[in-house]
Amino acid sequence: MHEYDVYKLIRVGVIISITISAIGLLMISMGVETTMSKNPTLAEFISGICRLDPLAIMYLGIMILILIPPATLTYLIISYLIHKNTNMGLLTTSVLIILITITLIKLFLL
Amino acid sequence: MNLIAILYTIIIAFLAGAIGAMLGLGGGSILVPFLDILVDQGILEGVTFREIIATSLVCTVTTASTSSSIYIKRGITNIRLGIFLGLISIIGVFTGATIMTLIPSNFLRMLFGILLTYTAFNMIKRRQKKSVIKITNGCDKVAEYLGLNGSYFDEAENKEIKYNVRNSIKGLLLSFFGGLLAGLLGIGGGVILVPIMVMILNVPQKVASATSLFIIGLNGATGGIVYLISGLINPYLVSASMIGIIMGATVGTKFLRKLRNEMLRRIFGFFLIYLALRMILKGLGII
């Protein structure tokens, strides 16, 4: 496993997410109007991104930030499997599966 | 949110990030009471306490990920141990975040105030002591099977430090509470995770602090997903806080390191007690 790759992945992710959020915030500050509701549906969000809606851009930045740890886990799973570390590969996969399950439970059950 | 509110949020988050970095605290424990004050002053109109907690937890992803990446690069973070503890910790976050949406805001304020009091007292009484590194030859079958034992190069000692993880299952189960606290109160959970790693898992302090940041990132992401789906993420508040806190943490780490002394810790400790009491009294409806 290359620690430096994990470092780069996290750093780049944080920089991208903050930059995107800052752009959205700057657009709002400059008076660009948003037509989105505060808690948009997925369809509203995608449509907002296509229209470069500042609120959708801010949401995109936040989503990228939240997705950094799952992306790190995905990288680690691939890395462990390449290096034939099956035990850690399975453990990391379990963490990712729990995370996905939590998301699905929250989306459809709670 | 108007422009003034956004600017105030960035400034407050900047201060929280800088103070947090100076004192070795997660930004969340300072950001939450600060933002709550902005709400009281009428600057953040319509922002709920739950939104503040959600903002705080998402911001921990920013600060924890940034700091964690540096420790990962230096080889101090035990990623395998982080993943191992993360397995149960994220279930704790989900539980905490779900409970958070169900209990009254004032009760949450009181809980936060109690936690802040504990943090403050720890800051006041803590002395800068050299971390004791316990090198044990004890064998934990799970830790050995998963390769959780590790080593790192200690710059202060100028030597490679090896350590063996013990009581891994006990530590795994207890990590649930670190996650629970993170989901419930919007803090990273380091306040519980670091002692678990040091006292129960026999991990050196430096490795425990670095690895806890990795887990805090996972906790923050899990909580962030739950809060996002629950509609508790206020994009204006989160974006402004993210920007402020990362700038503050950068400044705090780079330029204010010289201020990291006992006297300063105590002064801020008393300030945190004031913030904690304020939150408890507000939670009780007295102020």
Coordinates of N, CA, C and O in Angstrom, one line a residue, chain A residues 1-4 6-8 10-11 14 17-19 21-25 28-30 34 36 38-39 55 57-59 61-63 65-70 72-73 76 80 85 87-88 90-96 98-99 101-108 110, chain B residues 1 3 6 10 46 51 58-59 61-62 65-70 72-73 75 77 79-81 83-84 86-88 90-91 94 97-98 101 145-148 214 217-218 220-222 224-236 238-240 242-243 246:
Chain A
M1 N 0.8 -1.2 0.0 CA 0.0 0.0 0.0 C 0.9 1.2 0.0 O 1.9 1.3 0.7
H2 N 0.5 2.2 -0.8 CA 1.3 3.4 -0.9 C 0.6 4.5 -0.1 O -0.4 5.1 -0.5
E3 N 1.2 4.8 1.1 CA 0.7 5.8 2.0 C 0.6 7.2 1.3 O -0.3 7.9 1.5
Y4 N 1.6 7.4 0.4 CA 1.6 8.7 -0.2 C 0.4 8.9 -1.1 O -0.1 10.0 -1.3
V6 N -2.6 7.7 -0.6 CA -3.7 8.0 0.3 C -3.6 9.5 0.7 O -4.6 10.2 0.7
Y7 N -2.4 9.9 1.0 CA -2.2 11.3 1.4 C -2.7 12.3 0.3 O -3.4 13.2 0.5
K8 N -2.2 11.9 -1.0 CA -2.6 12.8 -2.1 C -4.1 12.8 -2.4 O -4.7 13.8 -2.6
I10 N -6.5 12.3 -0.3 CA -7.3 13.1 0.7 C -7.0 14.6 0.5 O -8.0 15.4 0.5
R11 N -5.8 15.0 0.3 CA -5.4 16.4 0.1 C -6.2 17.0 -1.1 O -6.8 18.0 -1.0
V14 N -9.9 17.3 -0.4 CA -10.3 18.5 0.4 C -10.1 19.8 -0.3 O -11.0 20.6 -0.3
S17 N -13.0 20.1 -2.9 CA -14.3 20.3 -2.2 C -14.4 21.8 -1.7 O -15.5 22.4 -1.8
I18 N -13.4 22.2 -1.1 CA -13.4 23.6 -0.5 C -13.5 24.6 -1.6 O -14.2 25.6 -1.5
T19 N -12.7 24.4 -2.7 CA -12.7 25.3 -3.8 C -14.1 25.4 -4.4 O -14.7 26.5 -4.6
S21 N -17.0 24.7 -3.0 CA -17.9 25.3 -2.0 C -17.7 26.8 -2.0 O -18.7 27.6 -1.9
A22 N -16.4 27.2 -2.1 CA -16.1 28.6 -2.1 C -16.7 29.4 -3.3 O -17.2 30.5 -3.2
I23 N -16.6 28.7 -4.5 CA -17.2 29.3 -5.7 C -18.7 29.5 -5.5 O -19.2 30.6 -5.8
G24 N -19.4 28.5 -5.0 CA -20.8 28.6 -4.8 C -21.1 29.8 -3.8 O -22.0 30.5 -4.1
L25 N -20.4 29.8 -2.8 CA -20.6 30.9 -1.8 C -20.3 32.3 -2.3 O -21.0 33.2 -2.1
I28 N -23.2 33.3 -4.6 CA -24.3 33.8 -3.7 C -24.0 35.2 -3.2 O -24.8 36.1 -3.3
S29 N -22.7 35.4 -2.8 CA -22.3 36.7 -2.2 C -22.4 37.8 -3.3 O -22.6 39.0 -3.0
M30 N -22.1 37.4 -4.6 CA -22.2 38.4 -5.7 C -23.6 38.6 -6.2 O -23.8 39.3 -7.2
T34 N -30.5 31.9 -6.6 CA -30.7 30.4 -6.6 C -32.2 30.1 -6.8 O -33.0 30.8 -6.2
M36 N -33.1 26.9 -6.3 CA -33.3 25.6 -5.7 C -33.8 25.8 -4.3 O -33.6 26.8 -3.6
K38 N -33.8 24.6 -0.2 CA -32.7 24.3 0.7 C -32.4 22.8 0.8 O -31.3 22.5 1.0
N39 N -33.4 22.0 0.7 CA -33.2 20.6 0.8 C -33.7 19.9 -0.5 O -34.8 19.4 -0.6
L55 N -26.3 27.3 -5.1 CA -26.7 26.4 -4.0 C -26.3 24.9 -4.4 O -25.7 24.2 -3.6
I57 N -24.0 24.1 -6.5 CA -22.5 24.1 -6.5 C -22.0 23.9 -5.0 O -21.1 23.1 -4.8
M58 N -22.6 24.6 -4.1 CA -22.2 24.4 -2.7 C -22.4 23.0 -2.2 O -21.6 22.4 -1.6
Y59 N -23.6 22.4 -2.6 CA -23.9 21.0 -2.2 C -22.9 20.1 -2.8 O -22.5 19.1 -2.2
G61 N -19.8 20.7 -3.5 CA -18.5 20.7 -2.7 C -18.6 19.9 -1.4 O -17.7 19.2 -1.0
I62 N -19.8 20.1 -0.7 CA -20.0 19.3 0.5 C -20.0 17.8 0.3 O -19.5 17.0 1.0
M63 N -20.7 17.4 -0.8 CA -20.8 16.0 -1.2 C -19.4 15.4 -1.5 O -19.1 14.3 -1.0
L65 N -16.6 16.5 -0.2 CA -16.0 16.4 1.1 C -16.4 15.1 1.8 O -15.6 14.3 2.3
I66 N -17.7 14.9 1.8 CA -18.2 13.7 2.5 C -17.8 12.4 1.9 O -17.6 11.4 2.5
L67 N -17.6 12.5 0.6 CA -17.2 11.2 -0.1 C -15.7 10.9 -0.1 O -15.2 9.9 -0.6
I68 N -14.9 11.8 0.5 CA -13.4 11.6 0.6 C -13.1 10.3 1.4 O -12.4 9.4 0.9
P69 N -13.7 10.1 2.6 CA -13.4 8.9 3.3 C -13.8 7.6 2.6 O -13.0 6.6 2.5
P70 N -15.1 7.6 2.0 CA -15.4 6.4 1.3 C -14.5 6.1 0.1 O -14.2 5.0 -0.2
T72 N -11.4 6.9 0.0 CA -10.1 6.4 0.5 C -10.3 4.9 0.8 O -9.3 4.1 0.5
L73 N -11.4 4.5 1.4 CA -11.7 3.1 1.6 C -11.6 2.3 0.3 O -11.0 1.2 0.3
L76 N -8.1 1.8 -0.7 CA -7.5 0.9 0.2 C -7.9 -0.6 -0.2 O -7.0 -1.5 -0.1
Y80 N -5.2 -3.3 -1.1 CA -5.0 -4.5 -0.3 C -5.2 -5.8 -1.2 O -4.4 -6.7 -1.0
N85 N -3.5 -8.9 0.4 CA -3.8 -8.9 1.8 C -5.3 -9.1 2.0 O -6.1 -8.1 2.1
N87 N -7.2 -10.5 4.3 CA -7.9 -10.2 5.5 C -8.3 -8.7 5.6 O -9.4 -8.3 5.9
M88 N -7.3 -7.8 5.4 CA -7.6 -6.4 5.4 C -8.5 -5.9 4.3 O -9.3 -5.0 4.5
L90 N -10.9 -7.7 3.1 CA -12.3 -8.0 3.5 C -12.8 -7.1 4.6 O -13.9 -6.6 4.6
L91 N -11.9 -6.7 5.6 CA -12.3 -5.8 6.7 C -12.6 -4.5 6.1 O -13.7 -3.9 6.5
T92 N -11.8 -4.0 5.2 CA -12.1 -2.6 4.6 C -13.4 -2.7 3.8 O -14.2 -1.7 3.8
T93 N -13.6 -3.8 3.1 CA -14.8 -3.9 2.3 C -16.0 -3.9 3.3 O -17.1 -3.3 2.9
S94 N -15.9 -4.6 4.4 CA -17.0 -4.6 5.4 C -17.3 -3.2 5.9 O -18.5 -2.8 6.0
V95 N -16.3 -2.3 6.1 CA -16.6 -1.0 6.6 C -17.3 -0.2 5.5 O -18.3 0.5 5.8
L96 N -16.9 -0.4 4.2 CA -17.6 0.3 3.1 C -19.0 -0.2 3.0 O -19.9 0.6 2.7
I98 N -20.9 -1.4 5.3 CA -21.7 -0.8 6.4 C -22.1 0.6 6.1 O -23.3 1.0 6.3
L99 N -21.2 1.4 5.6 CA -21.4 2.8 5.2 C -22.5 2.9 4.1 O -23.4 3.7 4.3
T101 N -24.8 0.5 3.6 CA -26.0 0.1 4.2 C -26.7 1.2 5.0 O -27.9 1.4 4.9
I102 N -25.9 1.9 5.8 CA -26.4 3.0 6.6 C -27.1 4.0 5.6 O -28.2 4.5 5.9
T103 N -26.4 4.3 4.5 CA -27.0 5.3 3.6 C -28.3 4.8 3.0 O -29.3 5.5 3.0
L104 N -28.4 3.5 2.7 CA -29.6 2.9 2.1 C -30.7 2.9 3.2 O -31.9 3.2 2.9
I105 N -30.4 2.5 4.4 CA -31.3 2.5 5.5 C -31.9 3.9 5.7 O -33.1 4.1 5.8
K106 N -31.0 4.9 5.7 CA -31.5 6.3 6.0 C -32.4 6.7 4.8 O -33.3 7.5 5.0
L107 N -32.0 6.3 3.6 CA -32.7 6.8 2.4 C -34.1 6.2 2.3 O -35.1 6.9 2.0
F108 N -34.2 4.9 2.6 CA -35.5 4.2 2.3 C -36.2 3.7 3.6 O -37.4 3.5 3.5
L110 N -35.7 5.0 7.2 CA -35.9 5.9 8.4 C -36.3 7.3 7.9 O -35.8 7.8 6.9
Chain B
M1 N -29.3 33.0 4.2 CA -28.2 33.7 4.9 C -27.7 34.9 4.1 O -27.5 34.7 2.9
L3 N -25.1 38.3 3.4 CA -23.6 38.4 3.2 C -22.9 38.6 4.6 O -21.9 38.0 4.9
I6 N -22.7 35.3 6.4 CA -21.7 34.5 5.8 C -20.3 34.9 6.3 O -19.5 34.1 6.7
I10 N -17.6 32.8 8.6 CA -16.2 32.5 8.2 C -15.3 33.0 9.3 O -14.3 32.2 9.7
G46 N -32.8 31.8 11.8 CA -33.4 30.6 11.3 C -32.5 29.4 11.3 O -32.9 28.3 10.8
E51 N -28.7 22.0 13.0 CA -27.9 22.3 11.9 C -26.5 22.7 12.2 O -25.6 22.4 11.5
V58 N -19.5 17.9 9.8 CA -19.0 17.9 8.4 C -17.7 18.6 8.4 O -16.7 18.2 7.7
C59 N -17.6 19.7 9.2 CA -16.3 20.4 9.3 C -15.1 19.5 9.9 O -14.0 19.7 9.5
V61 N -14.6 16.6 9.1 CA -14.0 15.9 7.9 C -12.9 16.7 7.3 O -11.8 16.2 7.0
T62 N -13.2 18.0 7.2 CA -12.2 18.9 6.6 C -10.9 18.9 7.4 O -9.8 18.7 6.9
S65 N -9.3 15.2 7.9 CA -8.7 14.7 6.7 C -7.4 15.4 6.4 O -6.4 14.8 6.1
T66 N -7.4 16.8 6.6 CA -6.2 17.5 6.3 C -5.1 17.1 7.2 O -3.9 16.8 6.8
S67 N -5.3 17.1 8.5 CA -4.3 16.7 9.5 C -3.9 15.2 9.3 O -2.7 14.8 9.4
S68 N -4.9 14.4 9.1 CA -4.7 12.9 9.0 C -3.8 12.6 7.8 O -2.9 11.8 7.9
S69 N -4.0 13.3 6.7 CA -3.1 13.1 5.5 C -1.7 13.3 5.8 O -0.8 12.6 5.3
I70 N -1.4 14.3 6.6 CA 0.0 14.6 7.0 C 0.6 13.5 7.8 O 1.7 13.0 7.5
I72 N -0.4 10.4 7.8 CA -0.4 9.2 7.0 C 0.9 9.3 6.2 O 1.7 8.3 6.1
K73 N 1.2 10.5 5.6 CA 2.5 10.6 4.8 C 3.7 10.3 5.7 O 4.7 9.7 5.2
G75 N 3.8 8.3 8.1 CA 3.8 6.9 8.5 C 3.5 6.7 10.0 O 3.8 5.6 10.6
T77 N 0.2 7.3 11.3 CA -1.2 6.7 11.3 C -1.1 5.2 11.1 O -0.5 4.7 10.1
I79 N -3.3 2.9 9.7 CA -4.5 2.8 8.8 C -5.3 1.5 9.1 O -6.5 1.6 9.2
R80 N -4.6 0.4 9.3 CA -5.3 -0.9 9.5 C -6.1 -0.8 10.8 O -7.2 -1.3 10.9
L81 N -5.5 -0.2 11.8 CA -6.2 -0.1 13.1 C -7.3 0.8 13.0 O -8.4 0.6 13.5
I83 N -9.1 1.4 10.3 CA -10.2 0.7 9.6 C -10.9 -0.3 10.5 O -12.1 -0.4 10.6
F84 N -10.1 -1.0 11.3 CA -10.6 -2.0 12.3 C -11.6 -1.3 13.3 O -12.7 -1.8 13.5
G86 N -13.0 1.7 12.9 CA -14.0 2.3 12.1 C -15.2 1.5 11.9 O -16.3 1.9 11.7
L87 N -15.0 0.1 11.8 CA -16.0 -0.8 11.6 C -17.2 -0.6 12.5 O -18.4 -0.6 12.1
I88 N -16.9 -0.5 13.8 CA -18.0 -0.3 14.8 C -18.3 1.1 15.1 O -19.4 1.5 15.3
I90 N -18.5 3.6 13.0 CA -19.5 4.3 12.1 C -20.9 3.8 12.5 O -21.9 4.6 12.2
I91 N -21.0 2.6 13.0 CA -22.4 2.2 13.5 C -22.8 3.1 14.6 O -24.0 3.5 14.7
F94 N -24.0 6.4 13.2 CA -25.4 6.3 12.7 C -26.4 6.3 13.8 O -27.4 7.0 13.8
A97 N -26.4 9.9 15.3 CA -27.1 10.9 14.4 C -28.6 10.7 14.4 O -29.4 11.6 14.3
T98 N -29.0 9.4 14.5 CA -30.5 9.1 14.5 C -31.1 9.6 15.8 O -32.2 10.2 15.8
T101 N -31.7 13.4 16.0 CA -32.9 14.0 15.3 C -34.1 13.8 16.1 O -35.1 14.4 15.8
Y145 N -3.5 -11.5 13.5 CA -4.1 -12.0 12.2 C -4.3 -10.9 11.2 O -4.1 -11.1 10.0
L146 N -4.8 -9.7 11.7 CA -5.1 -8.6 10.8 C -3.9 -7.7 10.5 O -3.9 -6.8 9.7
G147 N -2.8 -8.0 11.2 CA -1.6 -7.2 11.0 C -1.7 -5.8 11.6 O -1.3 -4.8 11.0
L148 N -2.4 -5.7 12.8 CA -2.6 -4.4 13.4 C -1.4 -3.8 14.2 O -1.4 -2.6 14.4
F214 N -7.9 9.7 11.4 CA -8.4 8.9 10.3 C -9.8 8.4 10.6 O -10.7 8.5 9.7
G217 N -12.4 11.2 10.4 CA -12.8 11.4 9.0 C -13.9 10.5 8.6 O -14.9 10.9 8.0
L218 N -13.8 9.2 8.9 CA -14.8 8.2 8.6 C -16.1 8.6 9.3 O -17.2 8.5 8.8
G220 N -17.1 11.5 10.4 CA -17.6 12.7 9.9 C -18.4 12.4 8.6 O -19.5 13.0 8.3
A221 N -17.8 11.6 7.8 CA -18.5 11.2 6.5 C -19.8 10.5 6.7 O -20.8 10.8 6.1
T222 N -19.7 9.5 7.7 CA -21.0 8.8 8.0 C -22.0 9.7 8.5 O -23.2 9.7 8.0
G224 N -22.2 12.9 8.1 CA -22.5 13.8 7.0 C -23.6 13.3 6.1 O -24.5 14.0 5.7
I225 N -23.4 12.0 5.8 CA -24.4 11.3 4.9 C -25.8 11.3 5.6 O -26.8 11.6 5.0
V226 N -25.8 10.9 6.9 CA -27.0 10.8 7.6 C -27.7 12.1 7.7 O -28.9 12.3 7.4
Y227 N -26.9 13.2 8.1 CA -27.5 14.5 8.2 C -28.0 15.1 6.9 O -29.0 15.7 6.8
L228 N -27.2 14.8 5.8 CA -27.6 15.3 4.5 C -29.0 14.7 4.1 O -29.8 15.4 3.6
I229 N -29.1 13.4 4.3 CA -30.4 12.7 3.9 C -31.5 13.3 4.9 O -32.7 13.4 4.5
S230 N -31.2 13.6 6.1 CA -32.2 14.1 7.1 C -32.5 15.6 6.8 O -33.4 16.1 7.5
G231 N -31.8 16.2 5.9 CA -32.1 17.6 5.6 C -31.6 18.6 6.6 O -32.0 19.7 6.8
L232 N -30.5 18.1 7.4 CA -30.0 19.0 8.4 C -28.7 19.8 7.9 O -28.2 20.5 8.7
I233 N -28.3 19.5 6.7 CA -27.1 20.2 6.2 C -27.6 21.6 5.6 O -28.4 21.6 4.7
N234 N -27.1 22.7 6.3 CA -27.4 24.0 5.8 C -26.2 24.4 4.9 O -25.1 24.6 5.4
P235 N -26.3 24.4 3.6 CA -25.1 24.5 2.7 C -24.4 25.8 2.9 O -23.2 25.9 2.8
Y236 N -25.1 26.9 3.2 CA -24.5 28.2 3.5 C -23.6 28.1 4.7 O -22.4 28.5 4.7
V238 N -22.4 25.4 6.2 CA -21.4 24.4 6.1 C -20.2 25.0 5.2 O -19.1 24.9 5.6
S239 N -20.6 25.6 4.1 CA -19.6 26.1 3.2 C -18.7 27.2 3.8 O -17.5 27.2 3.8
A240 N -19.4 28.1 4.5 CA -18.7 29.2 5.1 C -17.8 28.7 6.3 O -16.7 29.1 6.4
M242 N -16.6 25.6 6.6 CA -15.5 24.8 6.0 C -14.3 25.7 5.6 O -13.2 25.5 5.9
I243 N -14.7 26.8 4.9 CA -13.6 27.8 4.4 C -12.9 28.4 5.6 O -11.7 28.4 5.7
I246 N -10.7 25.8 7.8 CA -9.5 25.3 7.2 C -8.5 26.4 7.2 O -7.3 26.1 7.4

